[in-house]
PDB file of C-alpha atoms in Angstrom:
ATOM      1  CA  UNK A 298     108.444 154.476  65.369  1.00 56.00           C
ATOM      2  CA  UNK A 299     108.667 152.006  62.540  1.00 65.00           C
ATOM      3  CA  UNK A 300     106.451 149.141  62.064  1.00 72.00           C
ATOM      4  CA  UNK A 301     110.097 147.128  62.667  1.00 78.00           C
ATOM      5  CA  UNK A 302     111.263 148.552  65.677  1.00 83.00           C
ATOM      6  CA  UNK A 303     107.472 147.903  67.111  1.00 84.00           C
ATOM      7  CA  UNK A 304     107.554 144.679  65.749  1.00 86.00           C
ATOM      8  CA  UNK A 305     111.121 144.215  67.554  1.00 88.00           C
ATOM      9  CA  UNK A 306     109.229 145.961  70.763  1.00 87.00           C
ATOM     10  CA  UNK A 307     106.614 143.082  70.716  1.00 88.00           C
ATOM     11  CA  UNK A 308     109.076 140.089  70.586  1.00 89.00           C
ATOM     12  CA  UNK A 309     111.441 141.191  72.908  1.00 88.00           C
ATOM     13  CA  UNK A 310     109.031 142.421  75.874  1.00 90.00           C
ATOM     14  CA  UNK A 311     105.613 139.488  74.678  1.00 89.00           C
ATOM     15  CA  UNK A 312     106.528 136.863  77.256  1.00 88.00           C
ATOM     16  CA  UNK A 313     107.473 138.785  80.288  1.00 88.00           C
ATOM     17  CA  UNK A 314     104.268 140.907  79.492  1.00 90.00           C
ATOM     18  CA  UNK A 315     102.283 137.688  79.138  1.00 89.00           C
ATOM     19  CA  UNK A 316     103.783 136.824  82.702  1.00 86.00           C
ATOM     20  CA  UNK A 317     102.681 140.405  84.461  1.00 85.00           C
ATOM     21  CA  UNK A 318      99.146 139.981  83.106  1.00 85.00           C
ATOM     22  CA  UNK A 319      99.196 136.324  85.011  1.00 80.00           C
ATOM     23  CA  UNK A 320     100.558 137.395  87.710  1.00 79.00           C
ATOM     24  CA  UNK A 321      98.015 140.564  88.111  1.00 78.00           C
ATOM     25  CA  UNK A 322      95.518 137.671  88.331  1.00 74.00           C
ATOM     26  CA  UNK A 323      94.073 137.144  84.671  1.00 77.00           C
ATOM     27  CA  UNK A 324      92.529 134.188  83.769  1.00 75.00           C
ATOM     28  CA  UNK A 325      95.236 132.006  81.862  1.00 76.00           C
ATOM     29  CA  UNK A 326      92.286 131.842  78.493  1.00 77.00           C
ATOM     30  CA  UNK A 327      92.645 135.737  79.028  1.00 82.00           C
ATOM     31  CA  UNK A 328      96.152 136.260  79.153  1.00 84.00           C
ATOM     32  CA  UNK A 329      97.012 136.655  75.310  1.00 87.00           C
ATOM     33  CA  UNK A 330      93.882 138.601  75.141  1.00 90.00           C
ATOM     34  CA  UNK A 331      95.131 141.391  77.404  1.00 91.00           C
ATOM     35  CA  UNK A 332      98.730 141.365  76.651  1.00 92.00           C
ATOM     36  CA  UNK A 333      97.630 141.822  72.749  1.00 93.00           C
ATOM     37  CA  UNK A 334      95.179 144.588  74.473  1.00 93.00           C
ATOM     38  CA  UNK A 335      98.163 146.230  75.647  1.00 93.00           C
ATOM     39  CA  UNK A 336     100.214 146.203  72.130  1.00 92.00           C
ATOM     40  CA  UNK A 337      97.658 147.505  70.613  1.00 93.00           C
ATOM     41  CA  UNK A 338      97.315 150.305  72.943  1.00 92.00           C
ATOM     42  CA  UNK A 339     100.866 150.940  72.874  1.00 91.00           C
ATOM     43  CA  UNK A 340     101.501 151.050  69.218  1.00 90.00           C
ATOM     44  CA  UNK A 341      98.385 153.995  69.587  1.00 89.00           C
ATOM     45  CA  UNK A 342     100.236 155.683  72.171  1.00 87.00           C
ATOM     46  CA  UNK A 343     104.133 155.237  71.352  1.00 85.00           C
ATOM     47  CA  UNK A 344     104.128 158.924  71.126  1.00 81.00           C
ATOM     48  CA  UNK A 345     104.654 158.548  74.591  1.00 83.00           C
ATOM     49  CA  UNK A 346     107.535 156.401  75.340  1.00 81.00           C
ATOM     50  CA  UNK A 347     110.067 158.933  75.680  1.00 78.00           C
ATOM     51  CA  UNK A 348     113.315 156.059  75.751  1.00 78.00           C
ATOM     52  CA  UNK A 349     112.452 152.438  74.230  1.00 78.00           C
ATOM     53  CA  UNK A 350     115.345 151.689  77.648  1.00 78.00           C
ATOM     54  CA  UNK A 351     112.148 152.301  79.181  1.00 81.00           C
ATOM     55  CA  UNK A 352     109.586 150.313  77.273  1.00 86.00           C
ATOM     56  CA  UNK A 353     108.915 147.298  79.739  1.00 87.00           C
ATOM     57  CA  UNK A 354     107.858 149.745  82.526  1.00 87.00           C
ATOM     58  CA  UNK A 355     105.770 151.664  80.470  1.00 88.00           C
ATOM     59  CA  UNK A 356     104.018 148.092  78.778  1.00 92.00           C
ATOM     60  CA  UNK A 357     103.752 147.098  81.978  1.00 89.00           C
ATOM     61  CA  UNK A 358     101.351 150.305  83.305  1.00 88.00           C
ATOM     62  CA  UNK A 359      99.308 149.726  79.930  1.00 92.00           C
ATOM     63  CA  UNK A 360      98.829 146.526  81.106  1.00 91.00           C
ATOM     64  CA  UNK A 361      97.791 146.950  84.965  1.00 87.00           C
ATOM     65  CA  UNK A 362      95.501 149.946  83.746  1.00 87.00           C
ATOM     66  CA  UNK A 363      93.920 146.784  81.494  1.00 89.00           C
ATOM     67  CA  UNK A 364      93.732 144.528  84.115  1.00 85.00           C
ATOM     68  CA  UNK A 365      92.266 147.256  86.476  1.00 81.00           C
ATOM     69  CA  UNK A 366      89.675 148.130  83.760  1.00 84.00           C
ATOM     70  CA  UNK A 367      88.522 144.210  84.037  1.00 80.00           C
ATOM     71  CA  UNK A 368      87.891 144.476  86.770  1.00 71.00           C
ATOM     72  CA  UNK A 369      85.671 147.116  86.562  1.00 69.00           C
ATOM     73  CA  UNK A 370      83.475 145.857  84.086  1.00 69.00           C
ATOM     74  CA  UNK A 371      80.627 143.640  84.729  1.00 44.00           C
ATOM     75  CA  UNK A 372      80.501 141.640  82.081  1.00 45.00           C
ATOM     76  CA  UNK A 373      79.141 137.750  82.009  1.00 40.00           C
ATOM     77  CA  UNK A 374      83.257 136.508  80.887  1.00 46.00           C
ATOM     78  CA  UNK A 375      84.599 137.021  83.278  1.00 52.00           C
ATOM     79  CA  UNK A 376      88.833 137.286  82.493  1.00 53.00           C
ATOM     80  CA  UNK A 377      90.137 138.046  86.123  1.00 52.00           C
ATOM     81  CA  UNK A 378      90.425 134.775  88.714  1.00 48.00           C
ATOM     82  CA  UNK A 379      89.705 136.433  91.554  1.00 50.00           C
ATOM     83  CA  UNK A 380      88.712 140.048  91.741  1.00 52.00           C
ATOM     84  CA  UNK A 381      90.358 140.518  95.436  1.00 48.00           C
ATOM     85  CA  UNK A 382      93.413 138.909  94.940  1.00 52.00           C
ATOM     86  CA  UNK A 383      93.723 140.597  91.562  1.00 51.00           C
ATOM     87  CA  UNK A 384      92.908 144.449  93.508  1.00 54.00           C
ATOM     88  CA  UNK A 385      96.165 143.250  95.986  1.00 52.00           C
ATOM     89  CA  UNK A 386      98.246 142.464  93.101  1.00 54.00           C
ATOM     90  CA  UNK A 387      97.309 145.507  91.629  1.00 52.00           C
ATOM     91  CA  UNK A 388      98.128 147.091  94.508  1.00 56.00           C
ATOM     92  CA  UNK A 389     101.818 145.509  94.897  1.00 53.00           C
ATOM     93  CA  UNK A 390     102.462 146.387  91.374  1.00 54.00           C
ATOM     94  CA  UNK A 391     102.782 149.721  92.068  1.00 53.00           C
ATOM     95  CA  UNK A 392     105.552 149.242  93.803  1.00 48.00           C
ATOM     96  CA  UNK A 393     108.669 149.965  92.597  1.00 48.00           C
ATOM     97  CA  UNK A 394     109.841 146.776  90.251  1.00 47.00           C
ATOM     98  CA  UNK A 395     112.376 144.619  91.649  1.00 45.00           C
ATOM     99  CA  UNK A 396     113.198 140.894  91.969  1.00 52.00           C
ATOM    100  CA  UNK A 397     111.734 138.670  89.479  1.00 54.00           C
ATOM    101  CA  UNK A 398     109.927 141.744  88.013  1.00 54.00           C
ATOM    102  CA  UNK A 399     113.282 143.771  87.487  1.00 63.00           C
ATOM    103  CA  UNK A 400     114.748 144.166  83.450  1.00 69.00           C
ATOM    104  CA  UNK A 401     117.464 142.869  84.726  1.00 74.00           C
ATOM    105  CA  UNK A 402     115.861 139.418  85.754  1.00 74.00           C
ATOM    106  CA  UNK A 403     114.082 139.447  82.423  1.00 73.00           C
ATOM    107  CA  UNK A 404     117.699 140.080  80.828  1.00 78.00           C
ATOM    108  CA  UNK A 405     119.226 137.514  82.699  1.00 82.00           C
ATOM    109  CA  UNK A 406     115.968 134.663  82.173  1.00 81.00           C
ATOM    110  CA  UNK A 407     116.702 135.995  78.400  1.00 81.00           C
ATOM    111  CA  UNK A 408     120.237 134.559  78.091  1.00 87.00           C
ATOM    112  CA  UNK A 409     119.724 131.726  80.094  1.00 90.00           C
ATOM    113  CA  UNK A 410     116.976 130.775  78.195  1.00 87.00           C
ATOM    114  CA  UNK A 411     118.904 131.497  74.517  1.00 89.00           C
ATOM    115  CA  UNK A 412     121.977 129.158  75.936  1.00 92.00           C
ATOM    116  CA  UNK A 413     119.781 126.111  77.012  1.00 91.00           C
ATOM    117  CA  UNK A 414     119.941 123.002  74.255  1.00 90.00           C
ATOM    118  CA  UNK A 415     117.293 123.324  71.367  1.00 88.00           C
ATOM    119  CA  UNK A 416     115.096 120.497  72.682  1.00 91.00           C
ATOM    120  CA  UNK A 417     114.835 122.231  76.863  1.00 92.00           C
ATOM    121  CA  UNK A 418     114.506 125.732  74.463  1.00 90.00           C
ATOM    122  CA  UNK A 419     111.255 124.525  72.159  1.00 90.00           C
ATOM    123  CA  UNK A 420     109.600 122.964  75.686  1.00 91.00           C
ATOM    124  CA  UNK A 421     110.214 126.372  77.630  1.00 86.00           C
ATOM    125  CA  UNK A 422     109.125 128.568  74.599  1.00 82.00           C
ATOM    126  CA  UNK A 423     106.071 126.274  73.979  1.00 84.00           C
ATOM    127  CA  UNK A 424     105.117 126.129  77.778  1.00 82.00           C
ATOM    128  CA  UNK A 425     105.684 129.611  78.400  1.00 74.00           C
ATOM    129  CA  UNK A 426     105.464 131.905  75.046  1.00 72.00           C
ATOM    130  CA  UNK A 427     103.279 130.029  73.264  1.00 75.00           C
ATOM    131  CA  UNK A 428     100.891 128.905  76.280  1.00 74.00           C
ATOM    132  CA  UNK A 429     100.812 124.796  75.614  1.00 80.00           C
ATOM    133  CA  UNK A 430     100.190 122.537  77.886  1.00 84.00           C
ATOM    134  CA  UNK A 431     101.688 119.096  78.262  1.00 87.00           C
ATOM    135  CA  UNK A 432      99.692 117.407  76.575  1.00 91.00           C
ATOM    136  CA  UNK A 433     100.559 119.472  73.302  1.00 91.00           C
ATOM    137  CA  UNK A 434     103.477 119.542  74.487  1.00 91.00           C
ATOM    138  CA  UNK A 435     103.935 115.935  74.608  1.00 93.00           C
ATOM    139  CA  UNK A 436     102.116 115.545  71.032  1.00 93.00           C
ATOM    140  CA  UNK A 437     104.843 118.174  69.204  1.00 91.00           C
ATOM    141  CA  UNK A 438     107.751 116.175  70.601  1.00 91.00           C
ATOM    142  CA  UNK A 439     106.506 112.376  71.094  1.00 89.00           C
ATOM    143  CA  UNK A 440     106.804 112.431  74.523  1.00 93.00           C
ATOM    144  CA  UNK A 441     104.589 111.221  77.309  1.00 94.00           C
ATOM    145  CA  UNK A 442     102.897 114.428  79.152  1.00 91.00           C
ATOM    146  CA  UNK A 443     104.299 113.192  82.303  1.00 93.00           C
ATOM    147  CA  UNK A 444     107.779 113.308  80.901  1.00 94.00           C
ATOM    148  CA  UNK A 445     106.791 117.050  79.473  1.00 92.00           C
ATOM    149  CA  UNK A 446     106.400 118.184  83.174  1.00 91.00           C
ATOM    150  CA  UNK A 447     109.380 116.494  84.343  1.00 93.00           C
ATOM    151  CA  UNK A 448     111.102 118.038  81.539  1.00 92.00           C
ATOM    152  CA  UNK A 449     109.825 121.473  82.337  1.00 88.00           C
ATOM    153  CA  UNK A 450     110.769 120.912  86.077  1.00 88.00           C
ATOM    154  CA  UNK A 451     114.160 120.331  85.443  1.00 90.00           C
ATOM    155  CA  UNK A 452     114.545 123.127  82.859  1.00 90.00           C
ATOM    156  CA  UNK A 453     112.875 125.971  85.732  1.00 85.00           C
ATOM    157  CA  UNK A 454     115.600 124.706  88.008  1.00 87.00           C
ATOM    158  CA  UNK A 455     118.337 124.768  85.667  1.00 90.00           C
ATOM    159  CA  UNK A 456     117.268 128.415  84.877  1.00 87.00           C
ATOM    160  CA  UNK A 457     116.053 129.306  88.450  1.00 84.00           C
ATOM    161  CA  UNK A 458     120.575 128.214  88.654  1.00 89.00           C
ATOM    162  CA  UNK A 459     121.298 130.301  85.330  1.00 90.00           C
ATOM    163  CA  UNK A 460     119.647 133.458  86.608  1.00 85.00           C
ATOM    164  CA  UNK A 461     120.491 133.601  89.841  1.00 85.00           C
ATOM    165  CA  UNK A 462     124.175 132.893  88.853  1.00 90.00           C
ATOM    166  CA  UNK A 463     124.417 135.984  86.534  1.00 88.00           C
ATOM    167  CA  UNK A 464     122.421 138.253  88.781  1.00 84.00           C
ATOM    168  CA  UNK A 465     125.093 137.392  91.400  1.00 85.00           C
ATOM    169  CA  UNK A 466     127.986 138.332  88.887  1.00 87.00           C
ATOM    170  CA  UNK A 467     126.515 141.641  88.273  1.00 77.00           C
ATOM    171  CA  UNK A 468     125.569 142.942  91.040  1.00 72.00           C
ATOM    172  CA  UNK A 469     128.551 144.804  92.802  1.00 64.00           C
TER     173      UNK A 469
END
């Protein structure tokens, strides 16, 4: 694989990776740590992604094995919340991926995302890819913070609409 198409890899599949690792129970200081874990120990091991249709499954297993690794160590940073609830996470993901978890969903929260107005786009990108809170937020776009969450409110609902309007139109 190219440096380009792994470079492609990483944009298209950072955010919803960045999203597993939370979920799985990382601390939220921890989360780019672990998801940049996992890129690098994909780009070592892309040998072994036999279809690129199935790269977010495959990220994602990088990723638990990372988080259950953490876990493991004793170390005095700690970069898991809480150890139990992480091991029952852990556990669930597992599971087959469906839901909020599925491509699809991550397809769908895609476009949704892509069609929302520039100003609702930079505050859901900032919140969620690039990790800001709303108080940077608030300082990149010269609004209050309070207004940033309210902002960010209305934009999940708005896509929480978007996404489960297109899932309904393609599923049979």
């Amino acid at each position: 694989m190219q440096r380009k198409e792994f470079a492609k890899l990483v944009l298209e599949h950072q955010a919803q990776l960045r999203m597993f690792v939370r979920m799985l129970g990382a601390m939220p200081d921890a989360v780019d740590d672990l998801a940049q874990d996992a890129f690098v120990v994909a780009y070592e091991r892309i040998d072994t992604l036999d279809d690129m249709e199935n790269a977010g499954p495959w990220l994602r297993s990088i990723a638990r094995n990372l988080v259950r690794n953490e876990l493991r160590k004793s170390s005095r940073r700690r970069r898991v919340v809480n150890a139990s609830l992480s091991e029952a996470m852990l556990a669930m993901s597992n599971e087959p991926v469906t839901g909020p978890w599925s491509e699809d969903w991550f397809t769908a929260l895609r476009a949704c995302v892509d069609r929302l107005p520039g100003h609702g786009r930079a505050l859901v990108n900032g919140r969620y890819t690039r990790g800001q809170n709303a108080t940077q937020l608030a300082n990149e776009t010269e609004m209050t913070p309070v207004a940033v969450r309210q902002a960010l409110s209305r934009l999940r609902g708005l896509l929480r609409n978007c996404v489960e309007s297109r899932l309904a139109e393609a599923s049979p």
